[in-house]
PDB file of C-alpha atoms in Angstrom:
ATOM      1  CA  MET A   1       0.000   0.000   0.000  1.00 94.00           C
ATOM      2  CA  PHE A   2       1.202   3.503  -0.834  1.00 98.00           C
ATOM      3  CA  THR A   3       0.515   6.569   1.319  1.00 98.00           C
ATOM      4  CA  ILE A   4       0.921  10.344   1.223  1.00 98.00           C
ATOM      5  CA  GLU A   5       1.841  12.284   4.343  1.00 98.00           C
ATOM      6  CA  ARG A   6       2.530  15.929   5.149  1.00 97.00           C
ATOM      7  CA  LEU A   7       5.513  16.662   7.369  1.00 95.00           C
ATOM      8  CA  GLN A   8       7.061  19.710   9.016  1.00 96.00           C
ATOM      9  CA  HIS A   9      10.741  19.269   9.750  1.00 94.00           C
ATOM     10  CA  ASN A  10      13.708  21.643  10.033  1.00 94.00           C
ATOM     11  CA  GLY A  11      11.571  24.490   8.736  1.00 94.00           C
ATOM     12  CA  PHE A  12      10.479  22.608   5.616  1.00 95.00           C
ATOM     13  CA  ASN A  13       6.875  21.764   4.770  1.00 97.00           C
ATOM     14  CA  LYS A  14       7.306  18.408   3.045  1.00 98.00           C
ATOM     15  CA  ILE A  15       5.138  15.895   1.268  1.00 98.00           C
ATOM     16  CA  LEU A  16       6.155  12.263   1.777  1.00 98.00           C
ATOM     17  CA  LEU A  17       5.281   9.627  -0.800  1.00 98.00           C
ATOM     18  CA  ALA A  18       5.752   6.215   0.810  1.00 98.00           C
ATOM     19  CA  ASP A  19       5.659   2.551  -0.127  1.00 97.00           C
ATOM     20  CA  ASP A  20       4.582   0.939   3.136  1.00 93.00           C
ATOM     21  CA  VAL A  21       5.621  -2.519   1.950  1.00 93.00           C
ATOM     22  CA  SER A  22       9.203  -1.836   0.873  1.00 92.00           C
ATOM     23  CA  GLN A  23       9.593   1.150   3.245  1.00 92.00           C
ATOM     24  CA  SER A  24      10.915   3.350   0.437  1.00 95.00           C
ATOM     25  CA  GLY A  25       9.964   7.011   0.451  1.00 97.00           C
ATOM     26  CA  VAL A  26      10.332  10.282  -1.420  1.00 98.00           C
ATOM     27  CA  GLU A  27      10.257  13.714   0.222  1.00 97.00           C
ATOM     28  CA  ILE A  28       9.285  16.768  -1.819  1.00 98.00           C
ATOM     29  CA  VAL A  29       9.286  20.407  -0.695  1.00 97.00           C
ATOM     30  CA  PRO A  30       6.720  22.219  -2.896  1.00 98.00           C
ATOM     31  CA  GLY A  31       7.471  25.647  -1.403  1.00 96.00           C
ATOM     32  CA  CYS A  32      11.140  25.526  -2.458  1.00 94.00           C
ATOM     33  CA  GLY A  33      11.139  25.065  -6.218  1.00 95.00           C
ATOM     34  CA  ALA A  34       9.315  21.689  -6.053  1.00 97.00           C
ATOM     35  CA  MET A  35      12.535  20.366  -4.536  1.00 96.00           C
ATOM     36  CA  LEU A  36      13.358  16.651  -4.445  1.00 97.00           C
ATOM     37  CA  HIS A  37      14.581  16.518  -0.842  1.00 96.00           C
ATOM     38  CA  ALA A  38      15.021  12.799  -0.165  1.00 97.00           C
ATOM     39  CA  PHE A  39      14.755   9.382  -1.789  1.00 98.00           C
ATOM     40  CA  THR A  40      15.095   6.746   0.914  1.00 97.00           C
ATOM     41  CA  VAL A  41      15.154   2.962   0.797  1.00 95.00           C
ATOM     42  CA  GLN A  42      15.336   0.366   3.546  1.00 89.00           C
ATOM     43  CA  ASN A  43      18.440  -1.800   3.922  1.00 81.00           C
ATOM     44  CA  GLU A  44      17.825  -4.426   6.593  1.00 75.00           C
ATOM     45  CA  LYS A  45      17.355  -2.191   9.646  1.00 73.00           C
ATOM     46  CA  HIS A  46      18.866   0.946   8.148  1.00 82.00           C
ATOM     47  CA  THR A  47      17.366   3.705   6.018  1.00 88.00           C
ATOM     48  CA  ILE A  48      19.549   5.059   3.220  1.00 92.00           C
ATOM     49  CA  ASN A  49      18.920   8.448   1.608  1.00 95.00           C
ATOM     50  CA  PHE A  50      20.394   8.764  -1.884  1.00 97.00           C
ATOM     51  CA  ILE A  51      19.729  12.511  -2.206  1.00 97.00           C
ATOM     52  CA  ASP A  52      22.158  15.188  -1.029  1.00 95.00           C
ATOM     53  CA  SER A  53      19.942  18.103  -0.048  1.00 94.00           C
ATOM     54  CA  HIS A  54      19.669  21.116   2.239  1.00 93.00           C
ATOM     55  CA  LEU A  55      19.771  20.495   5.996  1.00 90.00           C
ATOM     56  CA  ASN A  56      17.028  22.979   6.840  1.00 94.00           C
ATOM     57  CA  LYS A  57      14.982  25.888   5.509  1.00 95.00           C
ATOM     58  CA  ASP A  58      17.382  28.528   6.811  1.00 94.00           C
ATOM     59  CA  GLU A  59      20.278  26.867   5.018  1.00 93.00           C
ATOM     60  CA  PHE A  60      18.218  26.717   1.818  1.00 91.00           C
ATOM     61  CA  ASP A  61      17.275  30.385   2.098  1.00 91.00           C
ATOM     62  CA  GLU A  62      20.896  31.420   2.572  1.00 93.00           C
ATOM     63  CA  ASN A  63      22.672  29.014   0.239  1.00 89.00           C
ATOM     64  CA  ALA A  64      20.347  27.650  -2.461  1.00 84.00           C
ATOM     65  CA  GLU A  65      22.597  29.062  -5.176  1.00 86.00           C
ATOM     66  CA  THR A  66      26.036  28.768  -3.590  1.00 85.00           C
ATOM     67  CA  SER A  67      25.470  25.171  -2.485  1.00 86.00           C
ATOM     68  CA  GLY A  68      24.612  24.139  -6.037  1.00 87.00           C
ATOM     69  CA  PHE A  69      20.828  24.430  -6.620  1.00 90.00           C
ATOM     70  CA  LYS A  70      20.338  21.019  -4.995  1.00 93.00           C
ATOM     71  CA  GLY A  71      17.292  19.074  -6.180  1.00 92.00           C
ATOM     72  CA  LEU A  72      15.586  22.064  -7.795  1.00 94.00           C
ATOM     73  CA  LYS A  73      13.426  22.660 -10.866  1.00 96.00           C
ATOM     74  CA  LEU A  74      15.352  24.431 -13.654  1.00 96.00           C
ATOM     75  CA  SER A  75      12.839  26.430 -15.697  1.00 97.00           C
ATOM     76  CA  PRO A  76      12.403  28.210 -18.113  1.00 98.00           C
ATOM     77  CA  PHE A  77      16.051  27.361 -18.836  1.00 97.00           C
ATOM     78  CA  PRO A  78      18.801  25.237 -17.244  1.00 96.00           C
ATOM     79  CA  CYS A  79      22.453  26.140 -16.710  1.00 93.00           C
ATOM     80  CA  ARG A  80      23.732  29.602 -17.571  1.00 93.00           C
ATOM     81  CA  ILE A  81      23.050  32.451 -19.974  1.00 95.00           C
ATOM     82  CA  PRO A  82      26.115  34.735 -20.226  1.00 93.00           C
ATOM     83  CA  ASN A  83      25.497  38.397 -19.435  1.00 93.00           C
ATOM     84  CA  ALA A  84      21.912  37.398 -18.509  1.00 94.00           C
ATOM     85  CA  GLU A  85      20.660  38.387 -21.964  1.00 95.00           C
ATOM     86  CA  TYR A  86      19.396  36.870 -25.205  1.00 97.00           C
ATOM     87  CA  ARG A  87      17.425  37.721 -28.329  1.00 97.00           C
ATOM     88  CA  PHE A  88      14.085  36.159 -29.260  1.00 97.00           C
ATOM     89  CA  ASN A  89      11.821  37.043 -32.172  1.00 95.00           C
ATOM     90  CA  GLY A  90      13.768  40.221 -32.890  1.00 94.00           C
ATOM     91  CA  HIS A  91      13.753  41.527 -29.303  1.00 96.00           C
ATOM     92  CA  ARG A  92      16.565  41.683 -26.756  1.00 97.00           C
ATOM     93  CA  TYR A  93      15.783  40.555 -23.210  1.00 97.00           C
ATOM     94  CA  HIS A  94      17.813  40.954 -20.009  1.00 95.00           C
ATOM     95  CA  PHE A  95      17.016  39.119 -16.765  1.00 93.00           C
ATOM     96  CA  ASN A  96      16.547  41.164 -13.614  1.00 88.00           C
ATOM     97  CA  ASN A  97      18.746  38.912 -11.535  1.00 73.00           C
ATOM     98  CA  SER A  98      22.177  37.645 -12.463  1.00 63.00           C
ATOM     99  CA  LEU A  99      24.503  35.451 -10.461  1.00 68.00           C
ATOM    100  CA  LEU A 100      27.927  34.074 -11.325  1.00 64.00           C
ATOM    101  CA  GLU A 101      29.969  36.731 -13.118  1.00 72.00           C
ATOM    102  CA  GLY A 102      26.806  38.359 -14.426  1.00 81.00           C
ATOM    103  CA  SER A 103      25.299  35.209 -15.916  1.00 89.00           C
ATOM    104  CA  ALA A 104      21.680  34.190 -15.409  1.00 91.00           C
ATOM    105  CA  MET A 105      21.592  30.747 -13.797  1.00 92.00           C
ATOM    106  CA  HIS A 106      19.117  27.871 -13.795  1.00 93.00           C
ATOM    107  CA  GLY A 107      15.958  29.762 -14.607  1.00 93.00           C
ATOM    108  CA  LEU A 108      13.430  31.578 -12.474  1.00 95.00           C
ATOM    109  CA  LEU A 109      11.521  28.937 -10.495  1.00 96.00           C
ATOM    110  CA  TYR A 110      14.135  27.262  -8.298  1.00 93.00           C
ATOM    111  CA  ARG A 111      13.156  29.422  -5.286  1.00 93.00           C
ATOM    112  CA  GLN A 112       9.495  29.790  -6.193  1.00 96.00           C
ATOM    113  CA  PRO A 113       6.584  28.093  -4.371  1.00 97.00           C
ATOM    114  CA  PHE A 114       4.594  25.389  -6.078  1.00 98.00           C
ATOM    115  CA  ARG A 115       1.160  24.437  -4.772  1.00 98.00           C
ATOM    116  CA  LEU A 116      -0.376  21.004  -4.513  1.00 98.00           C
ATOM    117  CA  VAL A 117      -3.207  20.604  -7.032  1.00 98.00           C
ATOM    118  CA  GLN A 118      -3.736  16.830  -7.036  1.00 98.00           C
ATOM    119  CA  GLU A 119      -2.777  13.732  -5.055  1.00 98.00           C
ATOM    120  CA  GLN A 120      -3.535  10.028  -5.288  1.00 98.00           C
ATOM    121  CA  ALA A 121      -2.447   6.978  -3.307  1.00 98.00           C
ATOM    122  CA  THR A 122      -3.321   3.420  -4.349  1.00 98.00           C
ATOM    123  CA  GLU A 123      -2.013  -0.116  -3.879  1.00 97.00           C
ATOM    124  CA  ASN A 124       0.428   0.484  -6.746  1.00 97.00           C
ATOM    125  CA  PHE A 125       1.653   4.080  -6.459  1.00 98.00           C
ATOM    126  CA  ALA A 126       1.542   7.436  -4.696  1.00 98.00           C
ATOM    127  CA  ALA A 127       1.507  10.586  -6.821  1.00 98.00           C
ATOM    128  CA  ILE A 128       1.184  14.345  -6.503  1.00 98.00           C
ATOM    129  CA  SER A 129       0.889  17.211  -8.974  1.00 98.00           C
ATOM    130  CA  LEU A 130       2.459  20.573  -8.139  1.00 98.00           C
ATOM    131  CA  LEU A 131       1.768  23.830  -9.987  1.00 98.00           C
ATOM    132  CA  HIS A 132       3.530  27.152 -10.315  1.00 98.00           C
ATOM    133  CA  GLU A 133       1.826  29.839 -12.363  1.00 98.00           C
ATOM    134  CA  TYR A 134       4.519  32.142 -13.692  1.00 98.00           C
ATOM    135  CA  ARG A 135       3.040  35.509 -14.684  1.00 97.00           C
ATOM    136  CA  GLY A 136       5.921  37.086 -16.606  1.00 95.00           C
ATOM    137  CA  SER A 137       7.249  39.149 -13.693  1.00 94.00           C
ATOM    138  CA  ASP A 138      10.904  39.185 -14.787  1.00 95.00           C
ATOM    139  CA  ALA A 139      11.691  41.640 -17.579  1.00 94.00           C
ATOM    140  CA  GLY A 140      14.040  39.074 -19.061  1.00 95.00           C
ATOM    141  CA  TYR A 141      11.203  36.609 -19.481  1.00 97.00           C
ATOM    142  CA  PRO A 142       7.838  38.374 -19.890  1.00 98.00           C
ATOM    143  CA  PHE A 143       6.147  35.159 -21.065  1.00 98.00           C
ATOM    144  CA  PRO A 144       3.498  33.707 -18.720  1.00 98.00           C
ATOM    145  CA  TYR A 145       3.339  29.937 -18.414  1.00 98.00           C
ATOM    146  CA  ASP A 146       2.218  27.166 -16.090  1.00 98.00           C
ATOM    147  CA  CYS A 147       4.778  24.673 -14.816  1.00 98.00           C
ATOM    148  CA  ILE A 148       3.280  21.413 -13.528  1.00 98.00           C
ATOM    149  CA  VAL A 149       5.503  18.843 -11.819  1.00 98.00           C
ATOM    150  CA  ASP A 150       4.186  15.316 -11.260  1.00 98.00           C
ATOM    151  CA  TYR A 151       6.002  13.040  -8.812  1.00 98.00           C
ATOM    152  CA  ARG A 152       4.977   9.365  -8.818  1.00 98.00           C
ATOM    153  CA  LEU A 153       6.496   6.716  -6.529  1.00 98.00           C
ATOM    154  CA  GLU A 154       5.893   3.158  -7.708  1.00 98.00           C
ATOM    155  CA  LYS A 155       6.933  -0.333  -6.686  1.00 96.00           C
ATOM    156  CA  GLU A 156      10.555  -1.466  -6.796  1.00 95.00           C
ATOM    157  CA  ASN A 157      11.875   1.891  -5.532  1.00 96.00           C
ATOM    158  CA  THR A 158      10.955   3.675  -8.744  1.00 98.00           C
ATOM    159  CA  LEU A 159      10.270   7.420  -8.955  1.00 98.00           C
ATOM    160  CA  SER A 160       8.885   9.012 -12.121  1.00 98.00           C
ATOM    161  CA  VAL A 161       9.036  12.789 -12.570  1.00 98.00           C
ATOM    162  CA  THR A 162       7.058  14.516 -15.315  1.00 98.00           C
ATOM    163  CA  THR A 163       7.177  18.250 -16.009  1.00 98.00           C
ATOM    164  CA  THR A 164       4.528  19.880 -18.196  1.00 98.00           C
ATOM    165  CA  VAL A 165       4.895  23.463 -19.415  1.00 98.00           C
ATOM    166  CA  LYS A 166       1.863  25.251 -20.845  1.00 98.00           C
ATOM    167  CA  ASN A 167       2.109  28.615 -22.577  1.00 98.00           C
ATOM    168  CA  THR A 168      -0.657  30.718 -21.029  1.00 98.00           C
ATOM    169  CA  GLY A 169       0.289  33.887 -22.926  1.00 97.00           C
ATOM    170  CA  ALA A 170      -0.698  35.323 -26.272  1.00 97.00           C
ATOM    171  CA  SER A 171       2.649  34.878 -28.051  1.00 97.00           C
ATOM    172  CA  PRO A 172       5.249  32.120 -28.538  1.00 98.00           C
ATOM    173  CA  LEU A 173       7.846  31.609 -25.828  1.00 98.00           C
ATOM    174  CA  PRO A 174      11.298  29.991 -25.640  1.00 98.00           C
ATOM    175  CA  ILE A 175      11.529  27.116 -23.197  1.00 98.00           C
ATOM    176  CA  ALA A 176      14.054  24.565 -21.955  1.00 98.00           C
ATOM    177  CA  ASP A 177      13.876  22.379 -18.877  1.00 98.00           C
ATOM    178  CA  GLY A 178      15.981  20.462 -16.423  1.00 97.00           C
ATOM    179  CA  TRP A 179      16.521  19.046 -12.945  1.00 95.00           C
ATOM    180  CA  HIS A 180      19.459  19.387 -10.565  1.00 95.00           C
ATOM    181  CA  PRO A 181      19.520  16.411  -8.143  1.00 96.00           C
ATOM    182  CA  TYR A 182      22.692  15.515  -6.274  1.00 97.00           C
ATOM    183  CA  PHE A 183      23.132  11.806  -5.537  1.00 97.00           C
ATOM    184  CA  THR A 184      25.138  10.297  -2.703  1.00 97.00           C
ATOM    185  CA  PHE A 185      25.943   6.872  -1.319  1.00 94.00           C
ATOM    186  CA  GLY A 186      27.091   8.330   1.989  1.00 91.00           C
ATOM    187  CA  SER A 187      30.766   8.929   1.250  1.00 90.00           C
ATOM    188  CA  LYS A 188      32.973  10.412  -1.464  1.00 95.00           C
ATOM    189  CA  VAL A 189      32.050   9.541  -5.028  1.00 97.00           C
ATOM    190  CA  ASP A 190      35.593   8.465  -5.954  1.00 97.00           C
ATOM    191  CA  ASP A 191      34.925   4.763  -5.282  1.00 95.00           C
ATOM    192  CA  LEU A 192      31.618   4.736  -7.159  1.00 98.00           C
ATOM    193  CA  GLU A 193      31.288   3.404 -10.695  1.00 98.00           C
ATOM    194  CA  LEU A 194      29.515   5.311 -13.448  1.00 98.00           C
ATOM    195  CA  GLN A 195      28.173   4.393 -16.859  1.00 98.00           C
ATOM    196  CA  PHE A 196      26.051   6.395 -19.296  1.00 98.00           C
ATOM    197  CA  GLN A 197      24.827   5.870 -22.833  1.00 98.00           C
ATOM    198  CA  SER A 198      26.894   8.455 -24.636  1.00 97.00           C
ATOM    199  CA  GLN A 199      30.168   8.704 -26.459  1.00 96.00           C
ATOM    200  CA  GLU A 200      29.816  12.415 -27.210  1.00 97.00           C
ATOM    201  CA  VAL A 201      30.546  15.462 -25.093  1.00 98.00           C
ATOM    202  CA  MET A 202      29.811  19.078 -25.946  1.00 96.00           C
ATOM    203  CA  GLU A 203      32.950  21.193 -26.138  1.00 96.00           C
ATOM    204  CA  PHE A 204      32.712  24.001 -23.591  1.00 95.00           C
ATOM    205  CA  ILE A 205      34.427  27.372 -23.596  1.00 92.00           C
ATOM    206  CA  ASN A 206      33.917  28.973 -20.179  1.00 88.00           C
ATOM    207  CA  LEU A 207      31.161  26.375 -19.553  1.00 88.00           C
ATOM    208  CA  ILE A 208      29.271  27.477 -22.692  1.00 92.00           C
ATOM    209  CA  PRO A 209      28.954  25.154 -25.729  1.00 94.00           C
ATOM    210  CA  SER A 210      31.215  26.093 -28.618  1.00 94.00           C
ATOM    211  CA  GLY A 211      29.010  24.198 -31.078  1.00 93.00           C
ATOM    212  CA  ARG A 212      31.476  21.330 -31.476  1.00 95.00           C
ATOM    213  CA  ILE A 213      30.755  17.764 -30.395  1.00 97.00           C
ATOM    214  CA  LEU A 214      33.788  15.761 -29.269  1.00 97.00           C
ATOM    215  CA  PRO A 215      34.261  12.026 -28.693  1.00 97.00           C
ATOM    216  CA  TYR A 216      34.167  10.847 -25.075  1.00 97.00           C
ATOM    217  CA  ALA A 217      34.087   7.198 -24.091  1.00 95.00           C
ATOM    218  CA  THR A 218      35.431   7.139 -20.532  1.00 96.00           C
ATOM    219  CA  PHE A 219      32.104   6.046 -19.053  1.00 98.00           C
ATOM    220  CA  SER A 220      30.520   4.272 -22.024  1.00 96.00           C
ATOM    221  CA  SER A 221      31.078   1.155 -19.902  1.00 96.00           C
ATOM    222  CA  PHE A 222      31.384   0.982 -16.124  1.00 97.00           C
ATOM    223  CA  ALA A 223      34.426   2.793 -14.785  1.00 98.00           C
ATOM    224  CA  ARG A 224      35.515   3.946 -11.345  1.00 98.00           C
ATOM    225  CA  ILE A 225      35.074   7.698 -10.951  1.00 98.00           C
ATOM    226  CA  GLY A 226      38.334   8.049  -9.050  1.00 97.00           C
ATOM    227  CA  GLU A 227      39.697  11.593  -9.255  1.00 97.00           C
ATOM    228  CA  THR A 228      37.801  12.456 -12.446  1.00 97.00           C
ATOM    229  CA  ALA A 229      36.568  16.061 -12.547  1.00 96.00           C
ATOM    230  CA  LEU A 230      33.289  16.598 -14.379  1.00 96.00           C
ATOM    231  CA  ASP A 231      31.211  19.639 -15.308  1.00 95.00           C
ATOM    232  CA  ASN A 232      30.083  18.631 -18.780  1.00 96.00           C
ATOM    233  CA  SER A 233      27.095  18.078 -21.068  1.00 97.00           C
ATOM    234  CA  PHE A 234      26.887  14.695 -22.759  1.00 98.00           C
ATOM    235  CA  VAL A 235      24.669  13.825 -25.721  1.00 98.00           C
ATOM    236  CA  LEU A 236      22.641  10.721 -24.901  1.00 98.00           C
ATOM    237  CA  ASP A 237      22.370   7.897 -27.423  1.00 98.00           C
ATOM    238  CA  PHE A 238      18.768   6.667 -27.375  1.00 98.00           C
ATOM    239  CA  SER A 239      19.566   3.888 -29.835  1.00 97.00           C
ATOM    240  CA  LYS A 240      21.015   2.166 -26.753  1.00 96.00           C
ATOM    241  CA  SER A 241      18.830   0.465 -24.181  1.00 96.00           C
ATOM    242  CA  GLN A 242      17.697   2.019 -20.908  1.00 97.00           C
ATOM    243  CA  PRO A 243      18.794   2.977 -18.358  1.00 98.00           C
ATOM    244  CA  MET A 244      20.640   5.911 -19.871  1.00 98.00           C
ATOM    245  CA  CYS A 245      22.809   6.236 -16.758  1.00 98.00           C
ATOM    246  CA  ILE A 246      23.809   3.993 -13.844  1.00 98.00           C
ATOM    247  CA  LEU A 247      25.687   5.063 -10.729  1.00 98.00           C
ATOM    248  CA  ARG A 248      26.676   2.185  -8.474  1.00 97.00           C
ATOM    249  CA  GLU A 249      28.636   1.268  -5.365  1.00 96.00           C
ATOM    250  CA  PRO A 250      30.349  -2.103  -5.896  1.00 95.00           C
ATOM    251  CA  ALA A 251      31.154  -2.561  -2.212  1.00 91.00           C
ATOM    252  CA  THR A 252      27.481  -2.644  -1.172  1.00 92.00           C
ATOM    253  CA  GLY A 253      25.634  -3.583  -4.357  1.00 92.00           C
ATOM    254  CA  TRP A 254      23.500  -0.425  -4.425  1.00 95.00           C
ATOM    255  CA  GLN A 255      22.879   1.233  -7.748  1.00 96.00           C
ATOM    256  CA  LEU A 256      20.882   4.169  -9.057  1.00 98.00           C
ATOM    257  CA  GLU A 257      19.366   3.931 -12.536  1.00 98.00           C
ATOM    258  CA  ILE A 258      18.299   7.034 -14.485  1.00 98.00           C
ATOM    259  CA  ARG A 259      15.822   6.550 -17.326  1.00 98.00           C
ATOM    260  CA  PRO A 260      14.924   9.778 -19.138  1.00 98.00           C
ATOM    261  CA  ASP A 261      12.939   9.732 -22.349  1.00 98.00           C
ATOM    262  CA  LYS A 262      13.927  11.651 -25.482  1.00 98.00           C
ATOM    263  CA  SER A 263      12.558  14.913 -24.056  1.00 98.00           C
ATOM    264  CA  TYR A 264      15.827  15.034 -22.058  1.00 98.00           C
ATOM    265  CA  PRO A 265      18.545  14.341 -24.672  1.00 98.00           C
ATOM    266  CA  TYR A 266      21.391  15.848 -22.612  1.00 98.00           C
ATOM    267  CA  LEU A 267      23.020  14.611 -19.430  1.00 98.00           C
ATOM    268  CA  GLN A 268      24.895  17.248 -17.455  1.00 97.00           C
ATOM    269  CA  ILE A 269      27.224  15.761 -14.839  1.00 97.00           C
ATOM    270  CA  TYR A 270      28.950  17.832 -12.172  1.00 96.00           C
ATOM    271  CA  ILE A 271      31.117  16.761  -9.248  1.00 97.00           C
ATOM    272  CA  PRO A 272      31.445  19.531  -6.636  1.00 95.00           C
ATOM    273  CA  PRO A 273      34.824  20.126  -4.950  1.00 95.00           C
ATOM    274  CA  HIS A 274      33.802  18.313  -1.749  1.00 95.00           C
ATOM    275  CA  ARG A 275      33.139  15.156  -3.872  1.00 97.00           C
ATOM    276  CA  ARG A 276      30.590  13.813  -1.378  1.00 96.00           C
ATOM    277  CA  SER A 277      27.878  13.765  -4.031  1.00 97.00           C
ATOM    278  CA  ILE A 278      27.439  14.025  -7.780  1.00 98.00           C
ATOM    279  CA  ALA A 279      24.904  16.060  -9.733  1.00 97.00           C
ATOM    280  CA  ILE A 280      23.426  14.071 -12.616  1.00 98.00           C
ATOM    281  CA  GLU A 281      21.090  16.433 -14.419  1.00 97.00           C
ATOM    282  CA  ASN A 282      18.530  15.585 -17.083  1.00 98.00           C
ATOM    283  CA  LEU A 283      18.358  18.543 -19.485  1.00 98.00           C
ATOM    284  CA  SER A 284      16.240  19.271 -22.536  1.00 98.00           C
ATOM    285  CA  ALA A 285      18.919  21.704 -23.729  1.00 97.00           C
ATOM    286  CA  PRO A 286      22.545  22.492 -22.833  1.00 97.00           C
ATOM    287  CA  PRO A 287      23.818  25.821 -21.418  1.00 96.00           C
ATOM    288  CA  ASP A 288      22.921  29.070 -23.206  1.00 96.00           C
ATOM    289  CA  SER A 289      20.206  27.480 -25.350  1.00 97.00           C
ATOM    290  CA  PHE A 290      18.324  30.804 -25.489  1.00 98.00           C
ATOM    291  CA  ASN A 291      21.239  32.154 -27.550  1.00 97.00           C
ATOM    292  CA  ASN A 292      22.667  29.140 -29.366  1.00 97.00           C
ATOM    293  CA  GLY A 293      19.276  27.505 -30.039  1.00 97.00           C
ATOM    294  CA  ILE A 294      20.557  23.997 -29.258  1.00 97.00           C
ATOM    295  CA  GLY A 295      17.601  21.981 -27.981  1.00 97.00           C
ATOM    296  CA  LEU A 296      15.484  25.113 -27.583  1.00 98.00           C
ATOM    297  CA  ILE A 297      11.709  24.670 -27.857  1.00 98.00           C
ATOM    298  CA  VAL A 298       9.586  27.523 -29.206  1.00 98.00           C
ATOM    299  CA  LEU A 299       6.167  26.913 -27.682  1.00 98.00           C
ATOM    300  CA  PRO A 300       3.155  28.519 -29.417  1.00 98.00           C
ATOM    301  CA  ALA A 301       0.477  30.360 -27.443  1.00 98.00           C
ATOM    302  CA  GLY A 302      -1.851  27.876 -25.740  1.00 98.00           C
ATOM    303  CA  ALA A 303       0.388  24.886 -26.441  1.00 98.00           C
ATOM    304  CA  ASP A 304       2.107  22.624 -23.938  1.00 98.00           C
ATOM    305  CA  THR A 305       5.143  20.362 -23.863  1.00 98.00           C
ATOM    306  CA  ARG A 306       6.221  17.533 -21.573  1.00 98.00           C
ATOM    307  CA  PHE A 307       9.519  16.327 -20.082  1.00 98.00           C
ATOM    308  CA  PHE A 308       9.997  12.957 -18.376  1.00 98.00           C
ATOM    309  CA  THR A 309      12.635  11.139 -16.352  1.00 98.00           C
ATOM    310  CA  GLN A 310      12.672   8.226 -13.940  1.00 98.00           C
ATOM    311  CA  TYR A 311      14.932   7.130 -11.083  1.00 98.00           C
ATOM    312  CA  ALA A 312      15.153   3.597  -9.688  1.00 97.00           C
ATOM    313  CA  VAL A 313      17.232   2.336  -6.768  1.00 96.00           C
ATOM    314  CA  LYS A 314      18.234  -1.311  -6.778  1.00 94.00           C
ATOM    315  CA  ASN A 315      20.484  -3.563  -4.764  1.00 90.00           C
ATOM    316  CA  LYS A 316      22.623  -6.228  -6.412  1.00 77.00           C
ATOM    317  CA  THR A 317      23.298  -8.230  -3.254  1.00 65.00           C
ATOM    318  CA  GLY A 318      26.852  -9.426  -2.926  1.00 46.00           C
ATOM    319  CA  GLY A 319      28.384  -6.732  -5.102  1.00 44.00           C
ATOM    320  CA  PHE A 320      29.198  -6.899  -8.808  1.00 42.00           C
TER     321      PHE A 320
END
């Protein structure tokens, strides 16, 4: 049986989706950018949380950006836009807020409240729908739209996340989408193994795509992360079978599988300096898509578009 519970803890108002049989659970914080706060599974008598998130609401309020946008919705664009400006349909736009070295970062919704509009718990799943109605308040993005995030916890420790964007304005709008979860197995990522279905990396100049695609096969089969430094966008190969990405810990047998559909053709991977977690980000477009047009969706008035990814936690008992 699946259940839905509301919790107040460390200043956060959370919604818990729980599988009462397997004891797995997902915590979401609607008021903080629809944040994925925890994904826990039961291991004998211990509970393991595979999400690196904010300790409390005060820490989120002070450090949401500087700690890496942990677990947050990236909309209406992911990653960075240099100088916080772009051109669309013959007009130049400049965002009100800029962050790192004057760039706009990770959209406009990552601190915004979402409200619960639907929930359902059955024998097979627990699901909620969260809505933020953006009204065009930032001069850099005067395009109103609805952002709906659906979280659905199913059997076998499987979490599906669907984002739907609907253009509620009278003119077309540019849109890209992404997520920014950080995953952890409780210690440094160096001893973890990584594999993803790509042999292509986007060449970056100052973390912005140059337009060139380069070969990259380091993690086309399982390899230890070791001291590898990553802050890159990889082009997923959907001719290969799912999952598109696997992160695993050979010593314990735990592994995380990531299964996006073709709405998220890019995989951004970032290892922060502390190396205690790794951001594996499903993106519909790489950095600066509002300027370079790579992966950018132009959504007509009244139209909607959908983005989907799925996470599953498994245990291969006895290691690999």
